Amino acid sequence: MPTTLWSSRFVFIMAAVGSAVGLGNIWKFPYITGENGGGAFVLVYLACIAIIGLPLMMSEVMLGRRGRKSPIGTMAAVANDEGRSKQWVGVGIMATLAAFIILSFYSVIAGWTMPYILSALKGEFSDISADNSGALFGQLLASPGQLLVWHSAFMVMTVLVSAGGVRHGLERAVTKLMPALFVLLLILVGYASTTGHFAQTLTFLFKPDFTALTAEGVLTALGHAFFTLSLASGAMMAYGAYLPQHVSIARTAVVVAIMDTGVALLAGLAIFPIVFANGLAAGEGPGLIFVTLPVAFGQMPGGGFFATLFFVLLLFAAWTSSISMLESLVSYLNEKGISRVKAAIGGGIAAWLLGITTVLSLNVWSEVTPLAMFSRFESKTLFDLYDYLTANIMMPLGALFIALFVGWKMQATHSRTELGAWHKVWFPIVRYLTPLALLTVFAFNIWGLAGLEAAWHWLTASGQG
Ligand code: PFF
């Protein structure tokens, strides 16, 4: 049993929202939506959140609360409890590894917010053109030295909180900052609605055009549902371990998922009108918000102030997420007798080192594509590959195993005690729907539509035989 629990349900919600809401919502969601053609992608993403993400979040928090250990320790303890193979610990190991890889590049991206805060303070965005904004972003990416400085600063921030114990700094920070971010996004949406391109944005985001959706896009939407809810990476399991027994897991998870989705949609509503109004490309890629938002702030009354506030809040949102990424590893090392301080510093240094390869892949190594022999990975740099490996492979795979465990290997009486009345809805979903949906997306992605048809024939034929 960990010695400290969250002081209330509210604090857990804030910590979990702090973990969930981050660069994934404000930086990644708009740019992958832009790259994948809008509406149809958004619809698949929302479906993934509701039918796969949410039940899985409940499963992870439940496992964490039953195990009351690090994700690795929890999987070992729960598997043991259920009289299952020790191998299930692999799920905890993969989750911890995924979080570690994500942290390495997340820190680099989060670092971008810092020079943007300085530029905003200096008034550099005032009346900036889209071209100049693009050039400013380009200069940042082209400088490994600058990127390294900000990456290092962000990693130090993460390690500091993690070393002090998550509950201390985090509880106070998230309860103030998350609401502030929400309000600021609303202000931005308000501004964006004056650009004259709001209707176009609504069509782009909410009118599905399935011809724009690819198999790859479906996998990206699924992977992003895990990424944005901090699933299959130990964070929710680790935080669940500190959840008091009387709190309703299901209601809590619903609140977290709704807030997370709300922030992502608000970010989309704020950003795309500006993209369209300035003739920028929706499929611009990872630089999307860093290129578009300065243009908007530059034209807004009080823009310097709002820009500063926005990038500060984005930095904090990323911070409360990165802390949760390190928690899987730190809590595990802590269980093994290494002090929190040493574990946080060691884990932070290792993730920082790996992060340097992301820094370089944005400039010096931008032509280095280690898996170019496979057509799908032809143009993927190291950074692209880390992102792909975690969001599109490790997380969906981890999620599949978690669903199989809670749906098939854990006694239903145990999960019923944890989930109460919600168990009735949750159980058939994690037992059948989630694994089936995940396998379908995998099959679709690996073998395409023809493969799915073949699998369907095989299934129906074996059903008759
Ligand atoms: N959910 C975070 C975001 O959307 O930015 C990212 C994240 C946090 C992923 C924690 C994984 C994790 F363990």
XYZ file of C-alpha atoms and ligand atoms in Angstrom:
478
model
C 0.000 0.000 0.000
C 1.500 3.383 -0.878
C 1.639 5.614 2.142
C -0.138 8.557 0.587
C -3.453 8.645 -1.256
C -4.949 11.572 -3.134
C -6.683 13.811 -0.649
C -10.008 13.714 -2.511
C -11.751 12.646 -5.671
C -11.396 16.187 -6.966
C -7.642 16.094 -6.584
C -7.414 12.780 -8.402
C -9.531 14.187 -11.212
C -7.261 17.194 -11.451
C -4.126 15.052 -11.461
C -5.582 12.708 -14.073
C -6.786 15.651 -16.157
C -3.343 17.186 -15.694
C -1.845 14.018 -17.124
C -4.364 13.714 -19.941
C -4.494 17.346 -21.046
C -1.213 18.361 -22.578
C 0.574 18.723 -25.878
C -1.596 15.882 -27.139
C -4.681 18.075 -27.049
C -3.340 21.418 -28.105
C -0.348 20.577 -30.274
C -0.939 17.064 -31.618
C -4.703 16.825 -32.077
C -4.994 19.862 -34.396
C -2.000 18.896 -36.514
C -2.935 15.247 -37.027
C -6.521 16.292 -37.717
C -5.174 18.669 -40.354
C -2.984 15.952 -41.854
C -5.801 13.426 -41.940
C -8.435 15.542 -43.617
C -10.678 16.643 -40.700
C -14.257 15.418 -40.037
C -14.025 11.669 -40.653
C -10.817 11.491 -38.651
C -12.404 13.436 -35.781
C -15.392 11.113 -35.777
C -13.215 7.994 -35.590
C -11.170 9.638 -32.855
C -14.293 10.438 -30.803
C -15.565 6.877 -31.268
C -12.192 5.533 -30.113
C -12.336 7.700 -26.997
C -15.855 6.563 -26.121
C -15.763 2.852 -26.867
C -12.111 1.999 -26.344
C -10.430 4.791 -24.401
C -12.950 5.310 -21.649
C -13.479 1.619 -20.728
C -9.734 1.193 -20.807
C -9.169 4.122 -18.514
C -11.588 2.542 -16.055
C -9.677 -0.737 -16.371
C -6.306 0.858 -15.730
C -7.410 2.921 -12.745
C -9.076 -0.187 -11.349
C -5.946 -2.315 -11.796
C -3.845 0.417 -10.202
C -6.152 0.646 -7.218
C -6.182 -3.118 -6.736
C -2.424 -3.461 -7.084
C -1.559 -0.246 -5.209
C 1.928 -0.351 -6.700
C 3.885 0.894 -9.710
C 2.413 -0.310 -13.038
C 4.988 -3.106 -13.178
C 4.409 -4.041 -9.533
C 0.658 -3.744 -9.991
C 0.535 -6.109 -12.963
C 2.646 -8.637 -11.066
C 0.463 -8.332 -7.957
C -2.864 -8.463 -9.754
C -1.849 -11.406 -11.961
C -0.717 -13.224 -8.837
C -3.980 -12.400 -7.079
C -5.948 -13.871 -9.935
C -3.748 -16.954 -10.083
C -2.507 -15.990 -13.564
C 0.865 -16.283 -15.278
C 3.721 -14.074 -14.149
C 4.150 -13.038 -17.785
C 1.404 -10.453 -17.373
C 4.028 -8.266 -15.811
C 5.101 -7.671 -19.419
C 2.109 -5.354 -19.804
C 3.484 -3.146 -17.036
C 6.981 -3.247 -18.500
C 5.801 -2.264 -21.976
C 3.699 0.562 -20.538
C 6.632 1.902 -18.548
C 8.868 1.709 -21.606
C 6.280 3.498 -23.771
C 6.000 6.308 -21.238
C 9.771 6.607 -21.154
C 10.097 6.902 -24.938
C 7.229 9.404 -25.062
C 8.838 11.497 -22.343
C 12.065 11.682 -24.356
C 10.465 13.464 -27.308
C 7.655 15.150 -25.383
C 10.255 17.109 -23.479
C 11.741 18.416 -26.732
C 8.365 19.644 -28.011
C 7.384 21.072 -24.620
C 10.683 22.936 -24.710
C 9.462 24.862 -27.790
C 6.987 26.720 -25.589
C 9.796 28.463 -23.697
C 11.335 30.493 -26.541
C 7.751 31.283 -27.582
C 7.077 32.713 -24.132
C 10.175 34.909 -24.508
C 9.176 36.046 -28.000
C 5.682 36.866 -26.757
C 7.092 38.895 -23.882
C 9.348 40.818 -26.263
C 6.362 41.610 -28.476
C 7.848 39.783 -31.457
C 4.489 38.503 -32.648
C 2.955 41.906 -33.090
C 1.577 42.073 -36.666
C 3.708 39.111 -37.679
C 2.891 37.677 -41.120
C 2.289 33.967 -41.682
C 5.548 33.773 -43.642
C 7.579 35.379 -40.886
C 5.952 33.207 -38.289
C 6.900 30.147 -40.312
C 10.451 31.453 -40.598
C 10.675 32.023 -36.842
C 9.615 28.448 -36.175
C 12.011 27.205 -38.841
C 14.901 28.999 -37.144
C 14.117 27.339 -33.840
C 14.037 23.851 -35.364
C 17.236 24.487 -37.282
C 19.171 25.170 -34.111
C 20.158 22.015 -32.209
C 21.807 24.151 -29.537
C 18.635 26.087 -28.729
C 16.459 22.985 -28.806
C 18.842 21.233 -26.471
C 18.779 24.088 -23.953
C 14.959 24.098 -23.782
C 14.734 20.307 -23.768
C 17.146 20.261 -20.830
C 15.232 22.955 -18.959
C 11.954 21.097 -19.353
C 13.454 17.799 -18.223
C 14.844 19.484 -15.113
C 11.354 20.835 -14.328
C 9.887 17.344 -14.694
C 12.515 15.706 -12.520
C 12.093 18.340 -9.799
C 8.414 17.591 -9.220
C 8.851 13.877 -9.660
C 11.661 13.771 -7.114
C 9.584 15.665 -4.567
C 6.706 13.203 -4.833
C 3.857 13.706 -7.233
C 1.241 14.715 -4.721
C 3.022 17.739 -3.309
C 3.599 20.126 -6.182
C 1.047 18.640 -8.468
C -2.079 18.991 -6.385
C -1.782 22.715 -6.058
C -0.549 23.398 -9.565
C -3.229 21.529 -11.468
C -6.203 22.826 -9.541
C -5.415 26.412 -10.627
C -3.762 25.977 -13.987
C -6.151 23.622 -15.700
C -9.166 25.939 -15.275
C -7.054 28.891 -16.470
C -6.066 27.037 -19.629
C -9.686 26.227 -20.294
C -10.734 29.880 -20.017
C -7.915 31.024 -22.251
C -8.872 28.512 -24.913
C -12.421 29.848 -24.774
C -11.095 33.371 -25.346
C -9.093 32.120 -28.322
C -12.144 30.394 -29.770
C -14.030 33.665 -29.307
C -11.355 35.490 -31.244
C -11.211 32.795 -33.925
C -14.938 33.142 -34.477
C -14.361 36.727 -35.629
C -12.030 35.702 -38.453
C -14.892 34.898 -40.792
C -13.757 31.290 -41.188
C -15.590 29.705 -38.299
C -18.270 28.072 -40.437
C -15.589 26.585 -42.665
C -13.899 25.210 -39.535
C -17.105 23.620 -38.299
C -17.509 21.910 -41.653
C -13.885 20.833 -41.671
C -14.000 19.380 -38.160
C -17.486 17.953 -37.969
C -18.645 17.073 -41.473
C -17.136 13.668 -42.137
C -15.641 13.114 -45.559
C -14.713 9.462 -45.549
C -12.815 9.685 -48.804
C -10.192 11.671 -46.883
C -9.680 8.874 -44.352
C -7.002 6.197 -44.795
C -6.253 2.979 -42.884
C -3.243 4.764 -41.512
C -5.533 7.595 -40.390
C -7.728 5.158 -38.449
C -4.702 3.800 -36.624
C -3.505 7.319 -35.933
C -6.904 8.232 -34.452
C -6.854 5.140 -32.271
C -3.281 5.722 -31.157
C -4.093 9.307 -30.377
C -7.053 8.291 -28.219
C -4.594 6.365 -26.032
C -1.976 9.064 -26.119
C -4.330 11.872 -25.195
C -5.906 9.924 -22.307
C -2.454 8.813 -21.080
C -3.427 5.167 -21.486
C -1.302 2.057 -21.965
C 1.650 3.982 -20.631
C 1.266 3.347 -16.948
C 0.240 6.885 -16.009
C -3.378 6.108 -15.150
C -2.400 2.877 -13.439
C 0.214 4.672 -11.370
C -2.239 7.407 -10.389
C -4.993 4.854 -9.758
C -2.731 3.294 -7.148
C -3.199 6.434 -5.027
C -6.996 6.522 -5.410
C -9.030 6.130 -2.199
C -11.230 3.044 -2.144
C -14.586 4.824 -1.879
C -14.249 6.906 -5.068
C -16.319 5.879 -8.101
C -13.832 4.923 -10.796
C -16.345 5.102 -13.617
C -17.714 8.541 -12.848
C -14.235 9.866 -12.366
C -13.030 8.429 -15.679
C -16.008 9.908 -17.516
C -15.186 13.373 -16.186
C -11.539 13.038 -17.193
C -12.401 11.856 -20.710
C -14.937 14.633 -21.225
C -12.559 17.355 -20.071
C -9.766 15.982 -22.219
C -11.926 15.767 -25.317
C -13.346 19.218 -24.628
C -9.892 20.775 -24.570
C -8.880 19.067 -27.823
C -12.023 20.220 -29.620
C -11.622 23.758 -28.295
C -8.040 23.766 -29.544
C -9.280 22.718 -32.976
C -11.967 25.404 -32.960
C -9.391 28.019 -31.996
C -6.727 27.054 -34.479
C -8.390 26.164 -37.783
C -10.218 29.483 -38.348
C -6.820 31.171 -38.080
C -5.267 28.602 -40.401
C -7.957 29.200 -43.036
C -8.057 32.974 -42.605
C -4.331 33.241 -43.244
C -4.167 30.795 -46.109
C -1.994 28.408 -44.112
C -1.949 24.666 -44.792
C -4.081 22.520 -42.477
C -1.654 19.663 -43.137
C 1.331 21.792 -42.115
C 2.485 19.131 -39.606
C 3.990 19.371 -36.133
C 4.603 23.114 -36.446
C 0.904 23.908 -36.960
C 0.088 25.713 -33.715
C 3.520 27.284 -33.416
C 3.146 28.886 -36.826
C -0.539 29.826 -36.743
C -1.136 31.092 -33.229
C 1.505 33.848 -33.260
C -0.235 35.258 -36.346
C -3.522 35.391 -34.457
C -1.974 36.853 -31.321
C -0.164 39.408 -33.463
C -3.473 40.806 -34.719
C -5.417 40.632 -31.463
C -5.735 43.579 -29.070
C -3.619 42.686 -26.026
C -2.090 39.907 -28.119
C 1.296 40.054 -26.407
C -0.321 39.386 -23.058
C -2.547 36.577 -24.314
C 0.328 34.983 -26.220
C 2.507 34.955 -23.115
C -0.296 33.507 -21.038
C -1.113 30.879 -23.655
C 2.407 29.529 -24.015
C 2.910 29.594 -20.235
C -0.249 27.542 -19.754
C 0.742 25.173 -22.547
C 4.057 24.696 -20.815
C 2.268 23.891 -17.554
C -0.144 21.522 -19.273
C 2.840 19.687 -20.762
C 4.545 19.684 -17.379
C 1.649 18.022 -15.531
C 1.662 15.375 -18.288
C 5.389 14.723 -18.316
C 5.394 14.238 -14.553
C 2.889 11.419 -14.973
C 5.049 9.836 -17.688
C 8.012 9.590 -15.357
C 5.851 8.262 -12.529
C 5.660 4.680 -13.888
C 9.418 4.318 -13.877
C 10.081 6.263 -10.681
C 7.468 4.376 -8.672
C 8.925 1.097 -9.941
C 12.519 1.989 -9.073
C 11.270 3.260 -5.732
C 9.735 -0.159 -5.043
C 13.108 -1.681 -5.796
C 14.645 0.322 -2.969
C 16.022 3.276 -4.942
C 15.077 6.614 -3.416
C 12.576 8.821 -5.272
C 15.191 11.492 -5.788
C 17.728 9.119 -7.312
C 15.086 7.367 -9.398
C 13.741 10.637 -10.791
C 17.194 11.967 -11.609
C 18.336 8.681 -13.179
C 15.148 8.273 -15.217
C 15.238 11.923 -16.247
C 18.832 11.738 -17.439
C 18.145 8.609 -19.460
C 15.059 10.162 -21.121
C 17.017 13.362 -21.713
C 19.758 11.431 -23.505
C 17.265 9.675 -25.748
C 15.606 13.054 -26.351
C 18.823 14.351 -27.901
C 18.216 12.036 -30.850
C 14.853 13.780 -31.343
C 16.554 17.175 -31.190
C 18.964 16.085 -33.925
C 16.290 14.483 -36.063
C 14.684 17.913 -36.402
C 17.786 19.367 -38.085
C 21.168 17.649 -38.517
C 19.570 14.218 -38.917
C 16.426 15.370 -40.692
C 17.379 13.210 -43.687
C 18.126 10.179 -41.549
C 15.292 7.689 -42.010
C 16.417 4.413 -40.415
C 13.492 2.320 -41.667
C 13.376 3.711 -45.188
C 13.485 0.163 -46.609
C 9.809 -0.194 -45.618
C 7.580 1.976 -47.763
C 5.405 2.991 -44.832
C 8.385 4.397 -42.959
C 10.132 5.826 -45.987
C 10.211 9.421 -44.845
C 10.027 8.879 -41.090
C 12.797 10.429 -39.039
C 13.794 9.114 -35.620
C 11.304 11.451 -33.959
C 8.524 10.251 -36.296
C 9.456 6.660 -35.510
C 9.334 7.155 -31.729
C 5.918 8.681 -32.115
C 4.750 5.881 -34.404
C 6.223 3.104 -32.269
C 4.549 4.353 -29.097
C 1.165 5.667 -30.282
C 0.533 3.281 -33.166
C 2.120 0.057 -31.939
C 2.960 -0.133 -28.226
C -0.144 1.609 -26.906
C -2.743 -0.291 -28.975
C -0.933 -3.549 -28.174
C -0.728 -2.746 -24.465
C -4.389 -1.760 -24.520
C -5.315 -5.080 -26.113
C -3.558 -7.025 -23.371
C -5.114 -4.919 -20.624
C -8.578 -5.515 -22.068
C -7.889 -9.242 -22.370
C -6.698 -9.348 -18.787
C -9.628 -7.550 -17.198
C -12.159 -9.128 -19.571
C -10.979 -12.731 -19.503
C -8.380 -13.345 -16.818
C -9.684 -11.395 -13.866
C -12.609 -12.710 -11.863
C -15.716 -10.713 -12.653
C -16.577 -10.566 -8.964
C -13.350 -8.667 -8.374
C -13.967 -6.076 -11.065
C -17.585 -5.785 -9.925
C -16.496 -4.839 -6.430
C -14.356 -2.065 -7.899
C -16.789 -0.708 -10.464
C -20.191 -1.228 -8.851
C -23.256 -0.725 -11.044
C -21.151 0.402 -14.021
C -19.718 -3.074 -14.272
C -22.718 -4.220 -16.292
C -21.930 -1.877 -19.156
C -18.181 -1.966 -18.837
C -17.686 -5.724 -18.748
C -19.106 -6.748 -22.149
C -17.277 -3.821 -23.715
C -13.809 -4.759 -22.443
C -14.473 -8.452 -22.895
C -15.683 -8.341 -26.492
C -15.889 -4.943 -28.096
C -12.512 -3.478 -27.165
C -10.397 -6.503 -28.194
C -12.405 -6.929 -31.374
C -12.119 -3.268 -32.297
C -8.381 -3.277 -31.617
C -7.801 -6.455 -33.620
C -9.854 -5.052 -36.488
C -7.824 -1.873 -36.618
C -4.593 -3.882 -36.524
C -5.780 -6.186 -39.288
C -7.042 -3.265 -41.347
C -3.736 -1.569 -40.987
C -1.549 -4.546 -41.724
C -3.527 -6.245 -44.471
C -5.852 -3.501 -45.690
C -9.443 -4.025 -46.688
C -8.701 -7.219 -48.641
C -7.176 -8.748 -45.522
C -10.240 -7.872 -43.488
C -12.522 -9.462 -46.042
C -10.389 -12.598 -46.036
C -10.513 -12.723 -42.236
C -14.284 -12.281 -42.345
C -14.635 -15.176 -44.825
C -12.416 -17.322 -42.673
C -14.446 -16.510 -39.566
C -17.817 -17.111 -41.173
C -16.557 -20.278 -42.873
C -15.166 -21.692 -39.628
C -18.417 -20.759 -37.921
C -20.319 -22.926 -40.367
C -17.820 -25.791 -40.254
N -1.927 12.670 -22.370
C -0.769 13.478 -22.651
C -1.125 14.515 -23.705
O -2.178 14.407 -24.335
O -0.328 15.421 -23.922
C 0.396 12.655 -23.087
C 0.723 11.511 -22.186
C 0.828 11.685 -20.808
C 0.968 10.278 -22.725
C 1.162 10.632 -19.980
C 1.291 9.206 -21.921
C 1.394 9.401 -20.555
F 1.711 8.398 -19.790
